[in-house]
């Protein structure tokens, strides 16, 4: 089962870099994880150069007009290839692997539609 992580960023490359590094560190499903960054920042403050410079791993970068947080998540979801969509705020720092657990929960309960984590 493939998981698409969608992160909407807004002028917060330092925080986003920590989030992306933690996702990479705790990726326990390898290539079954897709990371999508939707950048709602103004054109002169985009985060793409900072995350590329820091060699952060991500699969898709989408520069967007800031139509709001929900619209950014919807834009990310529209290009996602995963069976499961994981919406993460750009300030979430993983402290342990979670993706294989998410997969197991969805595979074991076909009626499961939504899963939340402890923050």
Short mmCIF file of C-alpha atoms in Angstrom, two decimals, residues 4-108:
data_model
loop_
_atom_site.label_atom_id
_atom_site.label_comp_id
_atom_site.label_asym_id
_atom_site.label_seq_id
_atom_site.Cartn_x
_atom_site.Cartn_y
_atom_site.Cartn_z
CA UNK A 4 1.28 9.97 -0.13
CA UNK A 5 2.37 12.56 2.43
CA UNK A 6 1.08 16.03 1.59
CA UNK A 7 2.63 19.07 3.24
CA UNK A 8 1.44 22.63 2.59
CA UNK A 9 4.27 25.11 3.17
CA UNK A 10 4.13 28.85 3.66
CA UNK A 11 7.39 30.81 4.07
CA UNK A 12 8.73 28.26 6.55
CA UNK A 13 11.64 26.52 4.88
CA UNK A 14 13.62 26.00 8.13
CA UNK A 15 10.73 24.21 9.81
CA UNK A 16 9.86 22.33 6.62
CA UNK A 17 13.46 21.11 6.25
CA UNK A 18 13.29 19.53 9.72
CA UNK A 19 9.99 17.87 8.83
CA UNK A 20 11.30 16.48 5.54
CA UNK A 21 14.51 15.21 7.19
CA UNK A 22 12.45 13.42 9.88
CA UNK A 23 10.24 11.80 7.22
CA UNK A 24 13.32 10.58 5.39
CA UNK A 25 14.89 9.30 8.61
CA UNK A 26 11.78 7.38 9.70
CA UNK A 27 10.60 6.16 6.30
CA UNK A 28 10.01 2.48 7.00
CA UNK A 29 8.24 1.68 3.71
CA UNK A 30 10.88 2.82 1.20
CA UNK A 31 9.62 3.66 -2.27
CA UNK A 32 6.01 3.11 -1.17
CA UNK A 33 6.20 6.58 0.39
CA UNK A 34 5.54 9.63 -1.76
CA UNK A 35 6.21 13.12 -0.37
CA UNK A 36 4.43 16.09 -1.94
CA UNK A 37 5.20 19.70 -0.99
CA UNK A 38 2.64 22.33 -1.95
CA UNK A 39 4.19 25.78 -1.63
CA UNK A 40 1.64 28.49 -0.81
CA UNK A 41 4.38 31.08 -0.28
CA UNK A 42 4.55 34.31 -2.29
CA UNK A 43 6.62 33.88 -5.46
CA UNK A 44 9.60 35.77 -4.01
CA UNK A 45 9.64 33.62 -0.83
CA UNK A 46 9.20 30.08 -2.20
CA UNK A 47 10.76 27.20 -0.24
CA UNK A 48 11.95 25.09 -3.19
CA UNK A 49 15.53 26.39 -3.32
CA UNK A 50 16.04 25.93 0.43
CA UNK A 51 14.76 22.35 0.52
CA UNK A 52 16.69 21.44 -2.63
CA UNK A 53 19.86 23.04 -1.26
CA UNK A 54 19.51 21.02 1.97
CA UNK A 55 19.09 17.86 -0.13
CA UNK A 56 15.69 17.12 1.35
CA UNK A 57 13.98 14.13 -0.20
CA UNK A 58 10.60 14.82 -1.76
CA UNK A 59 8.85 13.52 -4.86
CA UNK A 60 6.71 16.40 -6.05
CA UNK A 61 6.96 20.15 -5.54
CA UNK A 62 3.94 22.26 -6.49
CA UNK A 63 4.20 26.05 -6.46
CA UNK A 64 0.70 27.38 -5.84
CA UNK A 65 -1.24 30.57 -5.44
CA UNK A 66 -2.18 30.88 -1.81
CA UNK A 67 -5.85 29.94 -1.92
CA UNK A 68 -5.67 28.71 1.68
CA UNK A 69 -4.53 25.67 3.61
CA UNK A 70 -7.46 23.48 2.56
CA UNK A 71 -7.03 24.33 -1.12
CA UNK A 72 -3.31 23.52 -0.83
CA UNK A 73 -4.12 20.11 0.63
CA UNK A 74 -6.67 19.49 -2.12
CA UNK A 75 -4.08 20.42 -4.75
CA UNK A 76 -1.60 17.95 -3.24
CA UNK A 77 -4.26 15.25 -3.08
CA UNK A 78 -5.11 15.80 -6.75
CA UNK A 79 -1.58 14.76 -7.84
CA UNK A 80 -1.02 12.06 -5.21
CA UNK A 81 -0.55 8.47 -6.33
CA UNK A 82 -0.96 6.84 -2.93
CA UNK A 83 -3.71 4.56 -1.71
CA UNK A 84 -3.56 6.47 1.59
CA UNK A 85 -3.21 10.24 1.93
CA UNK A 86 -1.34 11.57 4.97
CA UNK A 87 -1.74 15.29 5.58
CA UNK A 88 1.12 16.68 7.68
CA UNK A 89 1.61 20.21 8.90
CA UNK A 90 5.05 21.57 7.99
CA UNK A 91 6.09 21.68 11.65
CA UNK A 92 5.52 17.98 12.42
CA UNK A 93 8.74 16.22 13.37
CA UNK A 94 8.56 12.43 13.36
CA UNK A 95 10.30 10.74 16.29
CA UNK A 96 9.73 7.14 15.21
CA UNK A 97 8.66 5.15 12.15
CA UNK A 98 4.90 5.31 11.53
CA UNK A 99 4.26 4.48 7.89
CA UNK A 100 4.27 0.68 8.11
CA UNK A 101 1.92 0.96 11.10
CA UNK A 102 -0.43 3.13 9.04
CA UNK A 103 -0.34 0.58 6.22
CA UNK A 104 -1.08 -2.32 8.60
CA UNK A 105 -4.06 -0.48 10.10
CA UNK A 106 -5.60 0.25 6.70
CA UNK A 107 -4.89 -3.26 5.39
CA UNK A 108 -6.39 -4.94 8.45
#
